[in-house]
Short mmCIF file of C-alpha atoms and ligand atoms in Angstrom, two decimals:
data_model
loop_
_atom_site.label_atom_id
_atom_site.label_comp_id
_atom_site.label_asym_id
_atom_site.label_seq_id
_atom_site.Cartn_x
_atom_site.Cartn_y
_atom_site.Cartn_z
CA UNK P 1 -21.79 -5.79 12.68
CA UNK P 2 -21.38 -6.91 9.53
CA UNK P 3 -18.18 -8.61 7.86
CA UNK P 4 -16.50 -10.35 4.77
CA UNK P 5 -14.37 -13.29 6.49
CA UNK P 6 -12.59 -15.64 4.81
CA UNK P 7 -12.93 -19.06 6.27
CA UNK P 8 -11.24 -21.22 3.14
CA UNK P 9 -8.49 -19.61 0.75
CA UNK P 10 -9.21 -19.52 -2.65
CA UNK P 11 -13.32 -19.46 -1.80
CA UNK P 12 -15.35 -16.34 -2.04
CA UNK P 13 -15.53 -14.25 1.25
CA UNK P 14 -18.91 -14.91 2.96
CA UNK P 15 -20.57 -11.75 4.41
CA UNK P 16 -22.04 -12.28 7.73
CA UNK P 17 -22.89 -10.92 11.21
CA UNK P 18 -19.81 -10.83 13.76
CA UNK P 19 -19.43 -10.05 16.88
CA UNK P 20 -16.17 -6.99 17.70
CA UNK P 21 -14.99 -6.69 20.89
CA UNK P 22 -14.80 -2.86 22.38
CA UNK P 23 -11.45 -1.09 21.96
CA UNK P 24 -8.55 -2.01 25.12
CA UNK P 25 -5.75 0.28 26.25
CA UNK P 26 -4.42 2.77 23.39
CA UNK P 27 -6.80 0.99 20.95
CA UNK P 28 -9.39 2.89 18.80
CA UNK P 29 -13.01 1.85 17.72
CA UNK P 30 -13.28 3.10 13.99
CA UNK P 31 -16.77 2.40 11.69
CA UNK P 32 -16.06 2.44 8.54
CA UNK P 33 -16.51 4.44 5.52
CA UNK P 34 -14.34 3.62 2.62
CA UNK P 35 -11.48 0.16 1.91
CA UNK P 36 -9.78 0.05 -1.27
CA UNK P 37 -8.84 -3.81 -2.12
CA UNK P 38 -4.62 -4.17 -2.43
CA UNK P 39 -2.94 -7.07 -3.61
CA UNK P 40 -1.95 -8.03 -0.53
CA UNK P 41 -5.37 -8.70 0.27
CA UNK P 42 -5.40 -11.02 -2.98
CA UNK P 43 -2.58 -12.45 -1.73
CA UNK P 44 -3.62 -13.57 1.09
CA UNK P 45 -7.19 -14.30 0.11
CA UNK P 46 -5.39 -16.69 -2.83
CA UNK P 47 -3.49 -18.31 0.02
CA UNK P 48 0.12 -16.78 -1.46
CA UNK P 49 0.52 -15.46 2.15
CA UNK P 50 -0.21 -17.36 4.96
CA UNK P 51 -2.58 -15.95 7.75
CA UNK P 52 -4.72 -17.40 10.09
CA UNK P 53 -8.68 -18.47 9.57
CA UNK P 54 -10.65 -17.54 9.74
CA UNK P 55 -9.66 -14.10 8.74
CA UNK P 56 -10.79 -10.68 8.12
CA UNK P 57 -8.57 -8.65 4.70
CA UNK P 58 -8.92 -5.05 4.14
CA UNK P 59 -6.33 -3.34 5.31
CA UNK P 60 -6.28 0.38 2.95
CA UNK P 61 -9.26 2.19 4.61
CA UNK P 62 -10.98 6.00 5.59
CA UNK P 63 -13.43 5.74 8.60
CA UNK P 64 -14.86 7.79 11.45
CA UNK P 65 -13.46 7.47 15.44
CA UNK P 66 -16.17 5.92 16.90
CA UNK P 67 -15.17 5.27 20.72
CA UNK P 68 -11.84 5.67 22.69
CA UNK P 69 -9.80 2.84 24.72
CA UNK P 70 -8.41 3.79 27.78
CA UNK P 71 -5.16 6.67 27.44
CA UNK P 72 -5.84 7.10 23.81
CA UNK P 73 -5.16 11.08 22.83
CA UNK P 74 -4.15 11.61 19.44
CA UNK P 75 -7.96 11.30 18.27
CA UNK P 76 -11.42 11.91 19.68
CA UNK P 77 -14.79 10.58 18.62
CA UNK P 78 -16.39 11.68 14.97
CA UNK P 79 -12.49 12.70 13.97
CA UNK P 80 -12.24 11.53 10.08
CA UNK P 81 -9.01 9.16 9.82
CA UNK P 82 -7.06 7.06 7.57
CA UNK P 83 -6.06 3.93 8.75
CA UNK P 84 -2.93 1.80 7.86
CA UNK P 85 -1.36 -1.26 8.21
CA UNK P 86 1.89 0.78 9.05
CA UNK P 87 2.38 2.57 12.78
CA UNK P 88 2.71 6.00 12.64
CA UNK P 89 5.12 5.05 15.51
CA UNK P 90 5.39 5.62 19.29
CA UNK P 91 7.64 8.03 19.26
CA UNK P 92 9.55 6.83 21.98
CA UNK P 93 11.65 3.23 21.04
CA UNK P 94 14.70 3.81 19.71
CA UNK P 95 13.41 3.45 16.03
CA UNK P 96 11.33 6.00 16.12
CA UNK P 97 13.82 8.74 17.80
CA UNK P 98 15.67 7.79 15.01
CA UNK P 99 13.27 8.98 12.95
CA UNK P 100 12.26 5.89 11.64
CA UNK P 101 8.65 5.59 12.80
CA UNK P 102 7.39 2.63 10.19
CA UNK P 103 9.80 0.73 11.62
CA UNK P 104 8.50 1.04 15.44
CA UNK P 105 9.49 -1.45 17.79
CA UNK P 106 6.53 -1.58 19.79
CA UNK P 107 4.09 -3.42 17.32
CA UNK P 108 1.90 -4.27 20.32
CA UNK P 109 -0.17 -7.64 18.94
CA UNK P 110 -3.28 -6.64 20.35
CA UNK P 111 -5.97 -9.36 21.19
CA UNK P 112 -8.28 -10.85 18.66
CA UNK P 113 -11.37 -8.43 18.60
CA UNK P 114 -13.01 -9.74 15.84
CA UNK P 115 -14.71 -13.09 16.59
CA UNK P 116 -17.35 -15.14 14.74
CA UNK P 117 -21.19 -15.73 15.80
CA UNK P 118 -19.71 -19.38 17.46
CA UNK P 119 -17.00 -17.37 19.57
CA UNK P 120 -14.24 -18.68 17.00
CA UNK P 121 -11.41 -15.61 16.93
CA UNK P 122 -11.30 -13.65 13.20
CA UNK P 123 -7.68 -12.03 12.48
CA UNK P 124 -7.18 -9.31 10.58
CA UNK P 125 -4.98 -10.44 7.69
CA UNK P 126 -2.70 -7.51 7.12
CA UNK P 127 -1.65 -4.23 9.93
CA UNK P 128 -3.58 -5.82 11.74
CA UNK P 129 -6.54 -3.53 10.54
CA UNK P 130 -9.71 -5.86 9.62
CA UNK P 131 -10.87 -2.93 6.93
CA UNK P 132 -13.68 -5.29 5.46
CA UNK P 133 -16.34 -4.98 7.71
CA UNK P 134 -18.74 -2.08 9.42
CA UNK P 135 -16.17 -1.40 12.32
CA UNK P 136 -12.59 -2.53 13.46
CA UNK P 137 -10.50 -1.79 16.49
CA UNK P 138 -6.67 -0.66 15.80
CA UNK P 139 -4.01 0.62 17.88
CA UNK P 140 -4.08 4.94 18.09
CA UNK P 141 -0.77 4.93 15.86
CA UNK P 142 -2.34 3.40 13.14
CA UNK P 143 -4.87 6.19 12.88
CA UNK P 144 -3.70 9.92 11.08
CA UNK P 145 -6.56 12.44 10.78
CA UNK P 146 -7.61 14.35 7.96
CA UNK P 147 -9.77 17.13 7.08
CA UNK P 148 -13.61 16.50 7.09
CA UNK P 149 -13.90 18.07 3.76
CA UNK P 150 -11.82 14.84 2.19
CA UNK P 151 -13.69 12.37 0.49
CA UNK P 152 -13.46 9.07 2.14
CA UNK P 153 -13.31 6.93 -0.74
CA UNK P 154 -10.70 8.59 -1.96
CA UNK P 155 -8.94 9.24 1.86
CA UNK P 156 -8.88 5.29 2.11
CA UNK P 157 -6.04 5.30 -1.01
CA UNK P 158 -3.83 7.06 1.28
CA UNK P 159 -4.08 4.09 3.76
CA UNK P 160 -1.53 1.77 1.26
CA UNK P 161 -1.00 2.52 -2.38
CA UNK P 162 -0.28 5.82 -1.78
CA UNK P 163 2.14 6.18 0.84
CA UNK P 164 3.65 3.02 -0.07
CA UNK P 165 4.52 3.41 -3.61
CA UNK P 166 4.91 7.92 -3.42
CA UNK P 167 6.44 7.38 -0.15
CA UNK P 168 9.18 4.51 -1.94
CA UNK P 169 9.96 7.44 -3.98
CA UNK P 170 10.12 10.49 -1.98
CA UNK P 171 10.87 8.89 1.39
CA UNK P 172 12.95 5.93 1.27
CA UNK P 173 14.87 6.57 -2.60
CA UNK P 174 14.45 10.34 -2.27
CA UNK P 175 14.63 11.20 -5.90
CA UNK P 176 16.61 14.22 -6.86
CA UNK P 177 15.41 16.19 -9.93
CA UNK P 178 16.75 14.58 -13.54
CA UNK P 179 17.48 11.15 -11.06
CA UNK P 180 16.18 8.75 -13.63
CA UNK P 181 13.23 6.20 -12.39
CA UNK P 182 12.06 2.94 -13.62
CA UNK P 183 8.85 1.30 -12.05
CA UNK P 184 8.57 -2.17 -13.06
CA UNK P 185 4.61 -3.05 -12.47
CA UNK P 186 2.37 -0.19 -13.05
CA UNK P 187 -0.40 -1.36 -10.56
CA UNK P 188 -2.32 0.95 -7.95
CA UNK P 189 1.25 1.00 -5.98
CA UNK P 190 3.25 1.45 -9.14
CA UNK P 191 1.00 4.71 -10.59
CA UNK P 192 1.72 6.25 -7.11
CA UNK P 193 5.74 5.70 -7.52
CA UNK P 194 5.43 6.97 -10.77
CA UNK P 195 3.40 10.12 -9.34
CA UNK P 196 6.12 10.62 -6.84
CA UNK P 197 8.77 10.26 -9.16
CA UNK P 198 7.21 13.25 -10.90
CA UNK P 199 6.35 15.43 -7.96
CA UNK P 200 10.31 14.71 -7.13
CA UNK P 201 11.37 15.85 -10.35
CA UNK P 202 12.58 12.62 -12.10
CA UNK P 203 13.68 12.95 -15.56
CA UNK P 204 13.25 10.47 -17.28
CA UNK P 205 10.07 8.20 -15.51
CA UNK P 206 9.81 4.96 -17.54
CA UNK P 207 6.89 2.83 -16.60
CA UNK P 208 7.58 -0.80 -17.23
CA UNK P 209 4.55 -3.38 -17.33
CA UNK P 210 3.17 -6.39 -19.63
CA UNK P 211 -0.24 -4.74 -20.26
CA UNK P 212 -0.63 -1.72 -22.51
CA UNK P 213 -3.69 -0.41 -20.88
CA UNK P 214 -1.73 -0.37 -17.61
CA UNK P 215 1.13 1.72 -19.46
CA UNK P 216 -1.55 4.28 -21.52
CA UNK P 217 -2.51 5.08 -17.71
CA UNK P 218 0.99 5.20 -16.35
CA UNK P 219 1.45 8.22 -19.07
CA UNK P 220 -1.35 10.12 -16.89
CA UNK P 221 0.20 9.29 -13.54
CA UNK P 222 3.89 10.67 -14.67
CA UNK P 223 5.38 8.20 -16.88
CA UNK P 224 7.43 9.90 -20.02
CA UNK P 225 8.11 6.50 -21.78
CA UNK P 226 6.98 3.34 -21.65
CA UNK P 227 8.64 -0.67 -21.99
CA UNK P 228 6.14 -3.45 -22.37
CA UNK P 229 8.12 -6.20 -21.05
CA UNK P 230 6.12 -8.70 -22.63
CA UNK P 231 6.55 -7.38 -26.28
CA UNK P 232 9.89 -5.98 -26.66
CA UNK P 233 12.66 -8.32 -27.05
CA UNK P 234 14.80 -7.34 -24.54
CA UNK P 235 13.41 -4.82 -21.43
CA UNK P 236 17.10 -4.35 -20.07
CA UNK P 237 18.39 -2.88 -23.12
CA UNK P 238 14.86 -1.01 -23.91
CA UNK P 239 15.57 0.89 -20.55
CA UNK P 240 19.47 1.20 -21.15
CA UNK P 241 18.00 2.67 -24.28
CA UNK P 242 16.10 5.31 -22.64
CA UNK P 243 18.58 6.63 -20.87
CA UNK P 244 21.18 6.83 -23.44
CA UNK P 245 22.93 3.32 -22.65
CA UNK P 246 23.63 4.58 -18.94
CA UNK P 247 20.46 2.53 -16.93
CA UNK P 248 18.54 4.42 -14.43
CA UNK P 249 19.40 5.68 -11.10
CA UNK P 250 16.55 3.86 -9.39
CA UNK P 251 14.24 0.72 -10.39
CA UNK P 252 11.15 0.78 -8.17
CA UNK P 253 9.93 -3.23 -8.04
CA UNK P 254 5.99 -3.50 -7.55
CA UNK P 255 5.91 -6.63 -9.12
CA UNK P 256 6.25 -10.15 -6.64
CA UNK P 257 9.01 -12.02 -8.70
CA UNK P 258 12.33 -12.42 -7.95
CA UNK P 259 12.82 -12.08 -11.92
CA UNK P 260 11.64 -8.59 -12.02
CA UNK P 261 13.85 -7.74 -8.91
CA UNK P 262 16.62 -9.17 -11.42
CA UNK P 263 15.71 -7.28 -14.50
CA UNK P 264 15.33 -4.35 -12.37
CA UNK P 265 18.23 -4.54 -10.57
CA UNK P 266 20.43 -5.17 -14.42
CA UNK P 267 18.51 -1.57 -15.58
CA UNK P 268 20.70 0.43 -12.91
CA UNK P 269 23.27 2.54 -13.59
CA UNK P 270 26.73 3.12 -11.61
CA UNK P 271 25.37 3.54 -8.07
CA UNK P 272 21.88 3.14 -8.60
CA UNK P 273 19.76 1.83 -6.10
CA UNK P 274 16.82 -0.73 -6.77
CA UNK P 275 13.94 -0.53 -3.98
CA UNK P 276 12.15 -3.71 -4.06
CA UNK P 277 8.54 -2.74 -2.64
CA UNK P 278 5.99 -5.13 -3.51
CA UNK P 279 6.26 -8.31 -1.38
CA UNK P 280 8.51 -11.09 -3.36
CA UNK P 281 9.46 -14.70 -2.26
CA UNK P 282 11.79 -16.44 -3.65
CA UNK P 283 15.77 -16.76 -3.63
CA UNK P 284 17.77 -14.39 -4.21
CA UNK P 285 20.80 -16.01 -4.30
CA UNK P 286 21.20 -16.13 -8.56
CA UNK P 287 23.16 -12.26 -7.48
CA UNK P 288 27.15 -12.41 -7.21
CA UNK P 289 28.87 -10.24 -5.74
CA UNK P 290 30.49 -8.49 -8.49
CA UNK P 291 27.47 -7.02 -9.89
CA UNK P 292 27.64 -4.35 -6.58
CA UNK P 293 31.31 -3.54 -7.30
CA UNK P 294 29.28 -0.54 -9.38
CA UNK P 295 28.37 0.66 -5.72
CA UNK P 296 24.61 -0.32 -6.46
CA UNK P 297 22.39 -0.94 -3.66
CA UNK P 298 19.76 -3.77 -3.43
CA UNK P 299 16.96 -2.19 -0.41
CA UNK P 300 13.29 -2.56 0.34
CA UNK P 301 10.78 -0.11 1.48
CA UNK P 302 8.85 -0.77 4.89
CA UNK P 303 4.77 0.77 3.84
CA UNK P 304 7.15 3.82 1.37
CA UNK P 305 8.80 4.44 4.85
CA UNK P 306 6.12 6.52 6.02
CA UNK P 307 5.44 8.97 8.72
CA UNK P 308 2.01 8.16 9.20
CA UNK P 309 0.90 11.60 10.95
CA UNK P 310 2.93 13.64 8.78
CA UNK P 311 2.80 12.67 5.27
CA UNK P 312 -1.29 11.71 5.17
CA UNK P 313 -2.33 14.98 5.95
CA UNK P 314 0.38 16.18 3.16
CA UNK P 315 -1.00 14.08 0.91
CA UNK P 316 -4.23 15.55 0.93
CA UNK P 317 -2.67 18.70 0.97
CA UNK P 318 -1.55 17.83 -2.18
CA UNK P 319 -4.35 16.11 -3.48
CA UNK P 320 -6.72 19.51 -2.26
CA UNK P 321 -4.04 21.66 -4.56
CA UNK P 322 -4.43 18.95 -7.62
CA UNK P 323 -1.41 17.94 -7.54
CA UNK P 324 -1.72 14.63 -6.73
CA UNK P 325 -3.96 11.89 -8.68
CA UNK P 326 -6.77 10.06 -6.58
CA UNK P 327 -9.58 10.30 -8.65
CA UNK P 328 -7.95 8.50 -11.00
CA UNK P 329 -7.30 5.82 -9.46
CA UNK P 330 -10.55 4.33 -8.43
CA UNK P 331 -11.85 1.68 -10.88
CA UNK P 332 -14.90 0.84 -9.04
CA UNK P 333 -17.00 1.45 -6.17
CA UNK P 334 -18.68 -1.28 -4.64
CA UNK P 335 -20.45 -2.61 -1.72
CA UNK P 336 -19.65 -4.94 1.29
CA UNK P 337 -22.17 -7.00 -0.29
CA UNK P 338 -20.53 -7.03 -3.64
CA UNK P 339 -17.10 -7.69 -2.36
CA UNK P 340 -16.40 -10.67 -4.44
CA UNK P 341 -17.11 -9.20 -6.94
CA UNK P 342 -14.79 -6.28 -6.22
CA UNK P 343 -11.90 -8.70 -5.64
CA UNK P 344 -12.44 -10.98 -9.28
CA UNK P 345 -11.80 -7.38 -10.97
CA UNK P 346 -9.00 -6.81 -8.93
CA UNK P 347 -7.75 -10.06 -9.76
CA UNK P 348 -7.86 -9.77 -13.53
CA UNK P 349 -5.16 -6.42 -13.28
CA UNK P 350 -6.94 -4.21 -14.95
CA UNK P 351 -9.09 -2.33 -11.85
CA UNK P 352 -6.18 0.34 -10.43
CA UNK P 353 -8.42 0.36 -7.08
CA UNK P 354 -11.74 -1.30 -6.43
CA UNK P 355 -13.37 0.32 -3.00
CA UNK P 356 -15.51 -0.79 -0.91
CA UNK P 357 -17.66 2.01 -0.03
CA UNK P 358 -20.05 1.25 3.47
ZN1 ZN U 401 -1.83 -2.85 0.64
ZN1 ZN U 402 8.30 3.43 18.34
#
């Protein structure tokens, strides 16, 4: 099968024959159809996050059950599925009878399937999922199936940016109608808070970003005003603004700097709650203790908190009904063979979603 493995951060991916091992207990062969490229993958292609080498990114993908590991049920061969970097959860750890099935417990690392032509092992970089080649073996939980009538390209969006920023929203924030909403970073996870905020009845949804294009969109994905950070003089106070000098009741981060998680967390209101989703280094220790005497709440959001098996095949729902944006937000399409490509208009921030399309 073919691949795009990255041997050397900060190089182009070289695609390449691979070898993939066949799928162990409760794992699931999958081929393929559609991987949208996420910042994370960036991330760790730009060596921001560490991984191991070589290693395989893609990790927001559609594909088709190819072949069943031994006690697998919840899918059968030619079912259409999204696949995630998030477990849909076992069910049975205490986690997940808590309800809180992104958070599973039993994360099983499964063995290395991926290896190159010389033996050497490939890791996925993110899930573990391995979404940039032909096929890829995950465990059954990371799997939820969807209608054949769903386009792929468009059913691989629900595998991160969707559930991740909507499910911020609706899952871990659960917005109220009139709640007020900021999204700082109006990316492919940021348009999908700001879609959620709308579906949830936010009022008012201010998108926050340094690029105007980014912010024109954000309009179309739920947005009813605008702050570009970068221009104004002060974003706080444009926000405070907004909302009639009160701040919002929740500032969704997308962006990975511990200075938007500040400015966000300064645009809250009395007891609002900033949900810091993108992934951020960096110390947070510049907060005192007195700014939370206004019962705000500093929290992240684990993949939107998502119910894997439940809220992908709502999402389409939704999406069937036109009520949720997907279209919209594929840039490109391109091939495994173009995947550099793909990722340098990624990298520049204007591409929403670039898929790769096999
Ligand atoms: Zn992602
Ligand atoms: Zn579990």
């Amino acid at each position: 099968m073919k691949a795009a493995v990255c041997y050397e951060v900060k190089k182009p991916l070289i695609v390449e024959e691979i070898d993939l091992d066949p799928p162990g207990q409760g794992e699931v062969k999958v081929r393929l159809a559609a991987t949208a490229i996420c910042h994370s993958d960036l991330h760790f292609i730009t060596g921001d996050m560490t991984s191991k080498l070589p290693g395989l990114p893609g990790h927001e993908c559609s594909g088709y059950v190819e072949e069943l590991g031994e006690g697998v049920t919840s899918v059968k061969p030619g079912d259409h599925v999204v696949m995630a970097p998030v477990s849909g959860g076992c069910g049975h750890c205490v986690n997940c009878m808590l309800g809180f099935r992104n958070l599973c417990q039993d994360r099983r690392p499964s063995q290395p399937h991926h290896h190159t032509k010389k033996g050497e092992d490939i890791a996925p970089m993110a899930g573990p999922v391995g979404g940039l080649g032909e096929y890829t073996v995950v465990n059954q939980y990371q799997l939820a199936k969807i209608p054949d009538d769903m386009p792929m390209d468009r059913a691989a969006l629900l595998g991160c940016a969707v559930i991740t920023g909507f499910g911020a929203v609706i899952n871990r924030a659960q917005v109220k109608p009139f709640q007020s909403v900021a999204v700082l970073g109006c990316g492919g996870v940021g348009v999908n808070a700001l879609q959620g905020a709308a579906f949830s009845g936010a009022h008012p949804i201010i998108a926050v970003d340094i690029l105007d294009s980014k912010l024109e969109t954000s309009r179309t994905f739920g947005a009813t005003d605008t702050v570009n950070s970068a221009k104004v003089d002060d974003p706080v106070q444009a926000v405070k603004d907004i909302t009639d000098g009160r701040g919002v009741d929740y500032a969704f981060i997308m962006v990975p700097s511990i200075e938007a998680v500040r400015q966000g967390s300064s645009m809250l209101g009395p007891r609002g709650m900033e949900v810091v989703v993108g992934i951020t280094r960096g110390d947070l220790s510049s907060f005192t203790a007195g700014e939370f005497i206004g019962e705000k709440t500093l929290t992240g959001s684990m993949m939107g908190s998502t119910r894997l098996q439940l809220d992908v095949p709502r999402y389409v729902a939704l999406y069937k009904a036109g009520r949720l944006k997907l279209d919209e937000l594929i840039t490109g399409r391109y091939s495994l063979e173009q995947v550099n490509e793909a990722i340098e208009s990624s990298k520049s921030g204007e591409a929403l979603r670039n898929v790769i399309v096999f």
